[in-house]
Amino acid sequence: MRPLFLAFILCLFFLPTIQAIAQKKDQVGFSSIQFQLKGNYPKDFDLQSFGKGDALTGERLLKLEKLNDSTYFAKFFNPYLTSYYFILTNKYYSSFIEPNRNDTIEFVFDKDDNFVINYSGDYTNIFQNSDQYADLLKNYFFNQSNIDTWTRKSFDVKNVNELRDYLNERTEKKQAHLNSSTENTNIREIGYGIIEITDILFAFGLKKEMLSDTNPEKRYEFYQAVLQDKAALLDMDLPMSNLVYREILRDSALNLPDLLKIGPTKYQDYLKRIFKNNLGADEKEFYQHLIAMAYLEKMASGNSLTATQQFDVLNYFNNNIYKTSLLRQNELNSSQAVAANIHYLPFLAEKEDVFQDIIAKYKGKVVLVDFWATWCGPCISAFETLKPLKEKYKNNKDVVFLYLTDETSDLNLWHNFTEKLTGEHFYITKAQQKFINDRNNIEAIPHYMLIDRNGEIKHSETTPQDLYKTIDSWIESAL
């Protein structure tokens, strides 16, 4: 389930990397995408999916606004260079847009609801070939049954040098296969970027097996090996790089200090003790990018920066991309109250057993807990299935719909869903989620749990058959 979602996101983010970056390094602004309908167009036009992503703020769903029957648009803040996609009649389209630019997508419909699509923007080659690129990359990376193994079958997981050799061999073999599969230089460039990022993330997935949380030096050596000479790769031109930075920031065993308490300069000094001189060219940009994302993580819960912290932002960062993005988010936080039903990392990371704390708040009520993630397609599809059920109980104050996810969910996408889904929303650490899963034998999602008025688990099941009927019967029996 998750690899397919990753394939989709990879296609979204990497398609544009083959293009030259025309903008200046400090350009920041808003971008818009306009959809113009012509001919015998449908009166209730809508897209199956519509989203965007960039290297700083990550992925986000986009809202399609209706101006009139034939004109729709979406506007969004663009810190640098954004990849966007949409799906219509099961066909995938993708392109790239720079700050302060407007793309126009024209649909000309005939009487049989077929359409011709015309694109007006700066990345015509990407848009016209996006389906070809997406299909090729999806098949290439996730349908490999007839391809020889990428590398040796085993290596010493405790030896960081063997890990580095393993990754180099894995990457080189993938690149060689890619080169033999196509002569299209654009596809090759896309593939090289995806190979690099996916292999870094693959290595990060081995941390638990390779490392002891009690030995920080071994963990430092691990990061030094995996990210050796990778700083130039992980820049703002590669939108998917945000996943690498996010994994670093959420590694609790690194014992990263509180950025808001010590400031960015001392925080960078701490990072240098971890990575030393192994990052290669663009080391300074790597640290600035990582620290900017650390600020955004701190502000994700709705907190605002103090005057001193804003001063630190203005003086530490060298370009307007980070300054403007961070201070803009701070202004948004200052002007918006945090919704009472949104709970982002509400518990200390050191505390793993948090489930009773979550449900204790609702004692005396019947609680349906929905275990889900932003990368889980079946989870998201189930939201629509249960929508009528929520409507049925919307006026019953004794019924609570609670959505629980962890750090594997993209934070921006999670915020998007909290705006659309009524109910209580919790975003917890991976360790806290694992503790809950292990204690309750939860092996997959979507998973549903019914808590009765006494706080006891009455039902717990992964993907029940006849979802609406099953959940409805659970709730009725507990009321």
PDB file of C-alpha atoms in Angstrom, residues 295-303 344:
ATOM      1  CA  TYR A 295      11.423  26.075  12.488  1.00  0.00           C
ATOM      2  CA  LEU A 296       8.409  24.969  10.425  1.00  0.00           C
ATOM      3  CA  GLU A 297       8.093  21.818  12.545  1.00  0.00           C
ATOM      4  CA  LYS A 298       8.070  23.976  15.671  1.00  0.00           C
ATOM      5  CA  MET A 299       5.365  26.209  14.219  1.00  0.00           C
ATOM      6  CA  ALA A 300       3.244  23.286  12.984  1.00  0.00           C
ATOM      7  CA  SER A 301       1.303  23.186  16.251  1.00  0.00           C
ATOM      8  CA  GLY A 302       0.244  26.822  15.783  1.00  0.00           C
ATOM      9  CA  ASN A 303       2.902  28.424  17.989  1.00  0.00           C
ATOM     10  CA  TYR A 344      -0.267  17.887  17.148  1.00  0.00           C
TER      11      TYR A 344
END
